[in-house]
Amino acid sequence: MPLITDDAPALPLDAQGILELAARSMFQLFSSVSQGMFLVDRSGRIVWVNEGYQRFLPDLGFSSVDQFVGRTVEEVIPNTQMRRVLETGQPVLIDLLTNKAGTFVVSRIPLRDDADRVIGAIGIVLFDHPETTLQPLISKFALLQRDLDDARRELASQRRRSLAVAGDGERRSKYTFASFIGSSPAAAEVKRQARRAAQSSSPVLLLGETGTGKELLAHAIHAASSRASGPFVSVNIAAVPDTLLEAEFFGVAPGAYTGADRKGRDGKFKLADGGTLFLDEIGDMPQSLQAKLLRALQEGEIEPLGSNKLVPFNVRILAATSRDLAALVREGKFREDLFYRLHVLPVRVPPLRVRRGDIPALVEALGEDLALRNGTPPPELLPDAMALLAGQPWRGNIRELRNVLEQAVMRGEGQSIDAAQLERILREAGVEPAAPAPVQDPGHATDAEDESRYLRPLAEQVAELERKAIAATLKAHGGNKLATARQLGISRATLYGRLENPE
């Protein structure tokens, strides 16, 4: 064992000296072993480049260091995320950067002064040509990705199987309240109302424009109700010819008419017995059937077509319409007594234009679903594309948003989608694109609030602050839930739980 002599180098005795020595040693180590380093100031301007990084300059289009230093980082390094590090003060320890100089594994670390203020940042190229230098790690990642894709396909297959008709004709709900994406005040309120409706056995009437998610909420109400173990049966009244609706609802007795099934045929009321019957587009129901539906709801029994026997049923009714039922009642096109029978727990589903803050989260969810169905990576919307989506009136609401996004994915040449691509798709659909708008903060509070807002239970105020923190962090990360969970210091599962239960 070597002896330590009096003149041997020694560590500083004070903590600050040790910290400065460690920082200096780490900087020198990274500068020597990394593939390259550079520094930017608080404004994002390149102020220093080490010798290793200079070999990348020709591929980036610069013949000398003087052309590179002094310019903003976005000008000289395509696809860099250094600006985000400067704005958030959060390091990015490991990331992949691809530009015309190649693909690199990089780190980005903020630099702070004695007052803990961000005064710049350091960029480090850890590896170049990761496809060779990191081949074992990339192979393992590819294997994990394949396993994840297989798991996703299996989950999708299980979901499809759960929708298949069982031996007794039952169907199950396929959505929960977590499926209704959004944390804006409008989305939170409609989920609150729907959750309360799920605890009741009274009829629920879902009102709202086409494509807002009324059917999804109907599934979620059933899944959260005491009838969740029973069947969920739906019928789109607008899609069934008037002449067949009565048989569709009440069923057909054996041999009721020529060509009828000898065993008879159960109607939707019978199939939904013990569960929930969802009547979609109830406003399109012909008046001739409205009286029979009203009687069935009042008496709790039906009479199949061609039968003299009354069949009791136990069904919870959910109805939905995009039409103004009250106006139809005034015009004599919808029975007033049936309206009051259905209009017990009305839930108005907001259009997308009043919940623009939910658009990034909706785009992420829709993009993941498209990727799963098509076996492709999820699309990445550039900031100008997201701003364009936020400014549209969305007459078809989420259904229209999905259509535009799916067209952009199928017609695009890469993962990234910009505003120009979306504008072309909208114009081809006969829609003149509206001006882009910044995505709203769903947790935004106005300055007009006074001190009276603090005169509430502390738990309620803490929950409100938590919702605003989640909404603000989601906005800062463009709706990316993984990055949001990391910055908030919670797991992704916890974040999903908070979004699903905002109260």
Coordinates of C-alpha atoms in Angstrom, one line a residue:
M1 CA 0.0 0.0 0.0
P2 CA 1.6 3.3 -1.0
L3 CA 2.5 5.8 1.7
I4 CA 0.9 9.2 1.7
T5 CA 3.6 11.8 2.1
D6 CA 3.2 15.3 3.4
D7 CA 3.7 16.9 0.0
A8 CA 1.1 14.7 -1.7
P9 CA -2.0 16.5 -3.2
A10 CA -4.8 16.8 -0.8
L11 CA -8.5 17.6 -1.0
P12 CA -9.6 21.1 0.0
L13 CA -10.8 21.2 3.6
D14 CA -13.9 23.3 3.0
A15 CA -17.1 22.1 1.4
Q16 CA -17.2 24.9 -1.2
G17 CA -13.6 24.1 -2.3
I18 CA -14.5 20.4 -2.7
L19 CA -17.6 21.3 -4.7
E20 CA -15.6 23.6 -7.0
L21 CA -12.9 20.9 -7.5
A22 CA -15.5 18.3 -8.3
A23 CA -17.2 20.6 -10.8
R24 CA -13.9 21.4 -12.5
S25 CA -12.8 17.8 -12.6
M26 CA -16.2 16.7 -14.1
F27 CA -16.1 19.4 -16.7
Q28 CA -12.5 18.4 -17.7
L29 CA -13.5 14.7 -17.8
F30 CA -16.6 15.3 -20.0
S31 CA -14.5 17.6 -22.3
S32 CA -11.9 14.9 -22.8
V33 CA -14.0 11.7 -23.0
S34 CA -17.1 13.0 -24.8
Q35 CA -17.4 13.4 -28.5
G36 CA -18.0 17.2 -28.2
M37 CA -19.2 20.0 -26.0
F38 CA -20.5 23.5 -26.4
L39 CA -21.9 26.3 -24.1
V40 CA -24.8 28.7 -24.6
D41 CA -25.6 31.8 -22.6
R42 CA -29.0 32.7 -21.1
S43 CA -30.3 33.9 -24.4
G44 CA -29.4 30.7 -26.2
R45 CA -26.3 32.1 -28.0
I46 CA -23.3 29.8 -28.6
V47 CA -20.4 31.2 -26.5
W48 CA -17.9 28.3 -26.5
V49 CA -17.2 25.1 -28.5
N50 CA -14.5 22.5 -27.6
E51 CA -12.2 21.0 -30.1
G52 CA -14.1 17.7 -30.3
Y53 CA -17.3 19.4 -31.3
Q54 CA -15.6 21.3 -34.1
R55 CA -15.4 18.2 -36.3
F56 CA -19.2 18.3 -36.6
L57 CA -19.2 21.9 -38.0
P58 CA -18.7 21.1 -41.7
D59 CA -21.7 18.7 -41.7
L60 CA -23.7 21.5 -40.1
G61 CA -22.7 23.9 -42.9
F62 CA -19.9 25.9 -41.2
S63 CA -16.3 26.1 -42.3
S64 CA -15.0 27.8 -39.2
V65 CA -15.7 28.2 -35.5
D66 CA -16.1 31.9 -36.0
Q67 CA -19.2 31.3 -38.1
F68 CA -20.7 29.1 -35.5
V69 CA -20.0 30.9 -32.2
G70 CA -22.2 33.9 -31.5
R71 CA -25.3 32.6 -33.2
T72 CA -28.4 31.3 -31.5
V73 CA -28.4 27.6 -30.9
E74 CA -31.6 27.0 -33.1
E75 CA -29.8 28.6 -36.1
V76 CA -26.8 26.3 -36.0
I77 CA -28.1 23.0 -34.5
P78 CA -31.3 21.7 -36.2
N79 CA -33.8 19.9 -33.9
T80 CA -32.0 21.0 -30.7
Q81 CA -34.0 21.1 -27.4
M82 CA -31.6 23.4 -25.7
R83 CA -34.1 26.3 -25.5
R84 CA -36.4 24.2 -23.4
V85 CA -33.6 23.5 -20.9
L86 CA -33.0 27.3 -20.6
E87 CA -36.7 28.0 -20.1
T88 CA -37.5 25.2 -17.6
G89 CA -34.1 24.9 -15.9
Q90 CA -34.6 21.1 -16.1
P91 CA -31.7 19.0 -17.4
V92 CA -32.1 16.4 -20.2
L93 CA -29.6 13.7 -19.2
I94 CA -30.0 11.3 -22.1
D95 CA -31.6 12.1 -25.4
L96 CA -31.3 11.2 -29.1
L97 CA -30.7 14.1 -31.5
T98 CA -30.9 13.7 -35.3
N99 CA -30.0 16.3 -37.8
K100 CA -27.9 16.6 -41.0
A101 CA -24.7 15.9 -39.0
G102 CA -26.0 12.5 -38.0
T103 CA -27.7 10.9 -34.9
F104 CA -26.2 11.5 -31.5
V105 CA -26.8 10.6 -27.9
V106 CA -26.6 13.9 -26.0
S107 CA -27.0 15.5 -22.6
R108 CA -28.2 19.0 -21.9
I109 CA -27.4 20.6 -18.5
P110 CA -28.5 24.0 -17.2
L111 CA -25.8 26.3 -15.6
R112 CA -26.8 28.3 -12.6
D113 CA -25.3 31.3 -10.7
D114 CA -25.0 31.6 -6.9
A115 CA -28.6 32.8 -6.7
D116 CA -29.7 29.6 -8.4
R117 CA -30.7 31.4 -11.6
V118 CA -30.2 29.8 -15.0
I119 CA -27.5 31.7 -16.8
G120 CA -26.7 29.2 -19.6
A121 CA -26.5 25.6 -20.5
I122 CA -23.9 23.0 -21.6
G123 CA -24.5 20.5 -24.4
I124 CA -22.6 17.3 -24.4
V125 CA -22.4 14.8 -27.3
L126 CA -21.9 11.5 -25.4
F127 CA -21.9 9.2 -28.5
D128 CA -22.1 9.6 -32.2
H129 CA -23.2 6.8 -34.5
P130 CA -25.2 5.2 -31.7
E131 CA -26.4 2.5 -34.2
T132 CA -22.9 1.0 -33.8
T133 CA -21.5 2.3 -30.5
L134 CA -24.8 1.4 -28.6
Q135 CA -25.8 -1.6 -30.6
P136 CA -26.3 -3.9 -27.5
L137 CA -28.5 -1.3 -25.8
I138 CA -30.4 -0.5 -29.0
S139 CA -31.0 -4.3 -29.6
K140 CA -32.4 -4.6 -26.1
F141 CA -34.6 -1.6 -26.6
A142 CA -35.9 -2.9 -29.9
L143 CA -36.8 -6.2 -28.1
L144 CA -38.6 -4.3 -25.4
Q145 CA -40.4 -2.3 -28.0
R146 CA -41.5 -5.4 -29.8
D147 CA -42.8 -6.9 -26.5
L148 CA -44.7 -3.6 -25.9
D149 CA -46.2 -3.7 -29.4
D150 CA -47.3 -7.3 -28.8
A151 CA -48.9 -6.4 -25.5
R152 CA -50.7 -3.5 -27.1
R153 CA -52.0 -5.7 -29.9
E154 CA -53.1 -8.3 -27.3
L155 CA -55.0 -5.6 -25.3
A156 CA -56.7 -4.4 -28.4
S157 CA -57.6 -8.0 -29.3
Q158 CA -59.0 -8.5 -25.8
R159 CA -61.0 -5.3 -26.1
R160 CA -62.5 -6.5 -29.4
R161 CA -63.3 -9.9 -27.9
S162 CA -65.1 -8.2 -24.9
L163 CA -67.4 -6.5 -27.4
A164 CA -68.3 -9.7 -29.1
V165 CA -71.8 -11.0 -28.5
A166 CA -71.8 -13.6 -25.7
G167 CA -74.0 -16.7 -25.7
D168 CA -76.9 -14.8 -24.2
G169 CA -76.7 -11.9 -26.5
E170 CA -75.1 -9.5 -23.9
R171 CA -72.6 -6.8 -24.7
R172 CA -70.3 -5.0 -22.3
S173 CA -69.3 -1.4 -22.1
K174 CA -65.9 -0.7 -23.6
Y175 CA -65.1 2.8 -22.1
T176 CA -64.7 4.3 -18.6
F177 CA -64.4 7.9 -17.5
A178 CA -60.7 7.7 -18.1
S179 CA -61.5 7.3 -21.8
F180 CA -63.1 10.8 -21.8
I181 CA -59.9 12.7 -22.4
G182 CA -59.6 16.2 -21.0
S183 CA -58.9 18.2 -17.8
S184 CA -60.4 21.5 -18.8
P185 CA -63.1 23.0 -16.6
A186 CA -65.8 22.0 -19.2
A187 CA -64.5 18.4 -19.4
A188 CA -64.1 18.1 -15.6
E189 CA -67.7 19.4 -15.1
V190 CA -69.3 17.0 -17.5
K191 CA -67.4 14.1 -16.0
R192 CA -68.5 15.2 -12.5
Q193 CA -72.2 15.3 -13.6
A194 CA -71.9 11.9 -15.4
R195 CA -70.3 10.3 -12.3
R196 CA -73.2 11.5 -10.2
A197 CA -75.6 10.2 -12.8
A198 CA -73.9 6.8 -12.6
Q199 CA -74.9 6.5 -8.9
S200 CA -78.6 6.8 -9.8
S201 CA -81.0 4.5 -11.5
S202 CA -83.0 7.3 -13.1
P203 CA -82.9 7.9 -16.9
V204 CA -80.0 10.1 -18.2
L205 CA -80.3 12.3 -21.3
L206 CA -77.0 13.2 -22.9
L207 CA -77.2 16.4 -25.0
G208 CA -74.6 17.8 -27.3
E209 CA -73.4 18.2 -30.8
T210 CA -72.4 15.3 -33.0
G211 CA -68.9 13.9 -32.3
T212 CA -68.6 15.2 -28.7
G213 CA -68.4 11.8 -27.0
K214 CA -72.0 11.2 -25.9
E215 CA -71.8 7.4 -26.6
L216 CA -68.5 7.2 -24.8
L217 CA -70.0 8.8 -21.7
A218 CA -73.0 6.4 -21.9
H219 CA -70.5 3.5 -21.8
A220 CA -68.7 5.1 -18.9
I221 CA -71.9 5.8 -16.9
H222 CA -72.8 2.1 -17.2
A223 CA -69.3 1.0 -16.3
A224 CA -69.4 3.1 -13.1
S225 CA -73.0 2.1 -12.1
S226 CA -74.3 -0.7 -10.0
R227 CA -75.4 -2.4 -13.3
A228 CA -71.8 -2.7 -14.5
S229 CA -71.9 -6.5 -14.4
G230 CA -75.0 -6.5 -16.5
P231 CA -75.3 -6.1 -20.3
F232 CA -74.8 -2.7 -22.1
V233 CA -77.0 -2.7 -25.2
S234 CA -77.2 0.2 -27.6
V235 CA -79.4 1.0 -30.6
N236 CA -78.9 3.9 -33.0
I237 CA -82.4 5.0 -33.8
A238 CA -81.4 7.0 -36.8
A239 CA -79.7 4.0 -38.4
V240 CA -82.7 1.6 -38.2
P241 CA -85.6 1.9 -40.7
D242 CA -88.8 3.1 -39.1
T243 CA -90.6 -0.1 -40.1
L244 CA -88.1 -2.3 -38.2
L245 CA -87.8 -0.2 -35.0
E246 CA -90.6 -1.8 -33.1
A247 CA -89.2 -5.3 -33.7
E248 CA -85.8 -4.0 -32.8
F249 CA -87.0 -2.7 -29.5
F250 CA -89.6 -5.2 -28.4
G251 CA -88.6 -8.4 -30.3
V252 CA -90.7 -10.7 -32.4
A253 CA -92.8 -13.7 -31.3
P254 CA -92.2 -17.1 -33.0
G255 CA -94.0 -17.2 -36.4
A256 CA -95.4 -13.6 -36.0
Y257 CA -95.3 -13.1 -39.7
T258 CA -94.2 -15.0 -42.9
G259 CA -90.5 -15.5 -42.8
A260 CA -90.2 -14.8 -39.1
D261 CA -87.8 -17.0 -37.1
R262 CA -89.6 -20.1 -35.7
K263 CA -87.8 -19.5 -32.3
G264 CA -88.7 -15.8 -32.2
R265 CA -86.3 -13.0 -31.8
D266 CA -85.4 -11.0 -28.6
G267 CA -85.6 -7.2 -28.8
K268 CA -83.1 -4.7 -27.3
F269 CA -85.2 -4.4 -24.1
K270 CA -84.9 -8.1 -23.5
L271 CA -81.2 -8.2 -24.3
A272 CA -80.5 -5.4 -21.9
D273 CA -82.5 -6.9 -19.0
G274 CA -80.6 -6.4 -15.8
G275 CA -78.3 -3.8 -17.4
T276 CA -78.4 -0.6 -19.5
L277 CA -80.2 0.3 -22.7
F278 CA -78.6 3.2 -24.6
L279 CA -80.9 4.9 -27.1
D280 CA -78.8 7.0 -29.4
E281 CA -80.3 9.8 -31.5
I282 CA -83.6 9.6 -29.6
G283 CA -84.7 12.8 -31.3
D284 CA -85.0 10.8 -34.6
M285 CA -87.6 8.4 -33.2
P286 CA -90.9 8.3 -35.2
Q287 CA -93.9 9.5 -33.3
S288 CA -95.7 6.3 -33.9
L289 CA -93.2 4.5 -31.7
Q290 CA -92.9 7.2 -29.1
A291 CA -96.2 6.2 -27.4
K292 CA -95.2 2.6 -27.2
L293 CA -91.8 3.4 -25.8
L294 CA -93.4 5.7 -23.2
R295 CA -95.8 2.9 -22.1
A296 CA -92.9 0.4 -21.9
L297 CA -90.9 2.8 -19.6
Q298 CA -93.9 3.5 -17.4
E299 CA -95.1 -0.1 -17.0
G300 CA -91.7 -1.9 -17.0
E301 CA -93.0 -4.5 -19.5
I302 CA -93.1 -5.0 -23.3
E303 CA -95.2 -6.9 -25.7
P304 CA -93.2 -8.6 -28.5
L305 CA -94.5 -8.2 -32.1
G306 CA -97.1 -10.8 -32.8
S307 CA -97.5 -11.8 -29.2
N308 CA -100.3 -11.3 -26.6
K309 CA -98.0 -11.9 -23.6
L310 CA -96.4 -9.1 -21.6
V311 CA -92.8 -9.6 -20.8
P312 CA -91.4 -7.7 -17.8
F313 CA -87.9 -6.1 -18.0
N314 CA -85.5 -4.4 -15.7
V315 CA -83.5 -1.8 -17.7
R316 CA -81.8 1.5 -16.9
I317 CA -82.3 3.9 -19.8
L318 CA -79.6 6.2 -21.2
A319 CA -80.6 8.4 -24.2
A320 CA -78.6 10.8 -26.3
T321 CA -79.4 13.3 -29.0
S322 CA -77.7 16.1 -31.0
R323 CA -81.1 17.7 -31.7
D324 CA -83.0 20.3 -29.6
L325 CA -85.6 18.1 -28.0
A326 CA -87.3 21.0 -26.3
A327 CA -87.8 22.7 -29.6
L328 CA -89.1 19.4 -31.1
V329 CA -91.7 19.2 -28.3
R330 CA -92.8 22.8 -29.0
E331 CA -93.2 21.9 -32.7
G332 CA -95.2 18.8 -31.9
K333 CA -92.6 16.4 -33.3
F334 CA -91.7 14.8 -30.0
R335 CA -94.1 13.8 -27.2
E336 CA -94.0 16.0 -24.2
D337 CA -94.7 13.2 -21.8
L338 CA -91.8 11.1 -23.2
F339 CA -89.5 14.1 -23.0
Y340 CA -90.2 14.5 -19.3
R341 CA -89.7 10.8 -18.8
L342 CA -86.3 10.9 -20.3
H343 CA -85.2 14.4 -19.2
V344 CA -84.6 13.4 -15.6
L345 CA -80.8 13.7 -15.4
P346 CA -79.7 15.8 -18.3
V347 CA -76.0 16.0 -19.0
R348 CA -74.8 18.5 -21.6
V349 CA -71.6 17.4 -23.3
P350 CA -69.5 20.5 -24.3
P351 CA -68.3 21.0 -27.9
L352 CA -64.6 20.9 -28.6
R353 CA -64.4 24.6 -29.3
V354 CA -65.1 25.4 -25.6
R355 CA -62.5 23.0 -24.4
R356 CA -59.5 23.9 -26.6
G357 CA -57.1 23.3 -23.7
D358 CA -57.9 19.6 -24.1
I359 CA -56.7 19.4 -27.7
P360 CA -53.0 18.4 -27.0
A361 CA -54.2 15.5 -24.8
L362 CA -56.8 14.5 -27.3
V363 CA -54.2 14.6 -30.1
E364 CA -51.8 12.4 -28.0
A365 CA -54.6 9.9 -27.3
L366 CA -55.8 9.8 -30.9
G367 CA -52.3 9.5 -32.2
E368 CA -51.5 6.6 -29.9
D369 CA -54.7 4.8 -31.1
L370 CA -53.9 5.4 -34.7
A371 CA -50.3 4.1 -34.1
L372 CA -51.7 1.0 -32.4
R373 CA -54.1 0.3 -35.3
N374 CA -51.6 0.9 -38.1
G375 CA -48.5 -0.5 -36.4
T376 CA -46.6 2.8 -36.8
P377 CA -45.0 5.3 -34.4
P378 CA -47.3 8.0 -33.0
P379 CA -47.4 11.2 -35.0
E380 CA -45.6 14.3 -33.7
L381 CA -47.4 17.6 -34.2
L382 CA -45.2 20.7 -34.5
P383 CA -46.1 23.7 -32.5
D384 CA -47.6 25.6 -35.5
A385 CA -49.8 22.5 -36.2
M386 CA -51.0 22.4 -32.6
A387 CA -51.8 26.1 -32.7
L388 CA -53.8 25.7 -35.9
L389 CA -55.8 22.9 -34.4
A390 CA -56.5 25.0 -31.3
G391 CA -58.0 27.8 -33.6
Q392 CA -60.5 25.7 -35.5
P393 CA -64.3 25.7 -34.8
W394 CA -64.5 21.9 -35.2
R395 CA -68.1 21.5 -36.4
G396 CA -67.7 17.8 -36.2
N397 CA -65.9 18.0 -32.8
I398 CA -63.6 15.1 -31.8
R399 CA -64.8 13.0 -34.7
E400 CA -63.7 15.7 -37.1
L401 CA -60.4 16.2 -35.2
R402 CA -59.7 12.4 -35.5
N403 CA -60.5 12.4 -39.2
V404 CA -58.1 15.3 -39.9
L405 CA -55.3 13.8 -37.8
E406 CA -55.8 10.3 -39.4
Q407 CA -55.5 11.9 -42.9
A408 CA -52.4 13.7 -41.9
V409 CA -50.8 10.5 -40.6
M410 CA -51.7 8.4 -43.7
R411 CA -50.7 11.1 -46.2
G412 CA -47.6 12.4 -44.5
E413 CA -44.1 11.2 -45.4
G414 CA -42.7 11.3 -41.8
Q415 CA -43.8 11.4 -38.2
S416 CA -43.8 15.2 -37.9
I417 CA -47.0 17.1 -39.0
D418 CA -46.9 20.8 -39.6
A419 CA -49.6 23.4 -40.1
A420 CA -49.3 23.4 -43.9
Q421 CA -50.3 19.7 -44.1
L422 CA -53.3 20.3 -41.9
E423 CA -54.4 23.4 -43.9
R424 CA -54.4 21.4 -47.1
I425 CA -56.5 18.7 -45.5
L426 CA -59.1 21.1 -44.1
R427 CA -59.4 23.0 -47.4
E428 CA -59.9 19.7 -49.3
A429 CA -62.8 19.0 -46.9
G430 CA -64.3 22.3 -47.8
V431 CA -63.3 24.0 -44.6
E432 CA -61.4 27.3 -44.7
P433 CA -58.9 27.1 -41.8
A434 CA -59.3 29.6 -39.0
A435 CA -56.4 31.6 -37.7
P436 CA -54.1 29.7 -35.3
A437 CA -54.7 30.2 -31.6
P438 CA -52.5 29.4 -28.6
V439 CA -53.7 26.3 -26.7
Q440 CA -55.6 27.4 -23.7
D441 CA -54.5 26.6 -20.2
P442 CA -57.3 24.4 -18.7
G443 CA -56.4 25.4 -15.2
H444 CA -56.3 29.1 -15.9
A445 CA -57.7 31.5 -13.3
T446 CA -58.6 35.1 -14.0
D447 CA -57.1 38.1 -12.1
A448 CA -60.6 39.1 -11.1
E449 CA -60.7 36.5 -8.4
D450 CA -60.7 38.1 -4.9
E451 CA -59.7 36.9 -1.5
S452 CA -63.0 35.3 -1.0
R453 CA -61.8 32.3 -3.0
Y454 CA -59.7 31.3 -0.1
L455 CA -62.7 31.1 2.3
R456 CA -63.2 27.4 1.5
P457 CA -62.1 24.1 3.0
L458 CA -58.3 23.6 2.8
A459 CA -58.6 20.2 1.1
E460 CA -60.7 21.8 -1.7
Q461 CA -58.1 24.5 -2.3
V462 CA -55.2 22.0 -2.3
A463 CA -57.1 19.9 -4.9
E464 CA -57.7 23.0 -7.0
L465 CA -54.0 24.0 -6.9
E466 CA -53.0 20.4 -7.8
R467 CA -55.3 20.5 -10.8
K468 CA -53.8 23.8 -12.0
A469 CA -50.2 22.5 -11.5
I470 CA -51.0 19.4 -13.6
A471 CA -52.7 21.5 -16.3
A472 CA -49.8 24.0 -16.4
T473 CA -47.2 21.3 -16.6
L474 CA -49.1 19.4 -19.3
K475 CA -49.3 22.6 -21.3
A476 CA -45.5 23.3 -20.9
H477 CA -44.8 19.8 -22.2
G478 CA -47.3 19.9 -25.1
G479 CA -49.6 17.4 -23.5
N480 CA -46.8 14.8 -23.0
K481 CA -47.9 12.9 -19.9
L482 CA -44.6 11.1 -19.3
A483 CA -42.6 14.3 -19.2
T484 CA -45.4 15.9 -17.0
A485 CA -45.2 13.1 -14.5
R486 CA -41.5 13.4 -14.3
Q487 CA -41.4 17.1 -13.7
L488 CA -44.2 16.8 -11.0
G489 CA -42.3 14.0 -9.3
I490 CA -45.2 11.5 -9.6
S491 CA -45.7 8.3 -11.4
R492 CA -47.6 8.2 -14.7
A493 CA -50.2 6.0 -13.1
T494 CA -50.8 8.6 -10.4
L495 CA -51.1 11.3 -13.1
Y496 CA -53.7 9.4 -15.0
G497 CA -55.6 8.9 -11.7
R498 CA -55.6 12.6 -11.0
L499 CA -56.8 13.3 -14.6
E500 CA -59.5 10.7 -14.3
N501 CA -60.7 12.0 -10.9
P502 CA -60.3 15.7 -10.9
E503 CA -62.6 16.4 -7.9

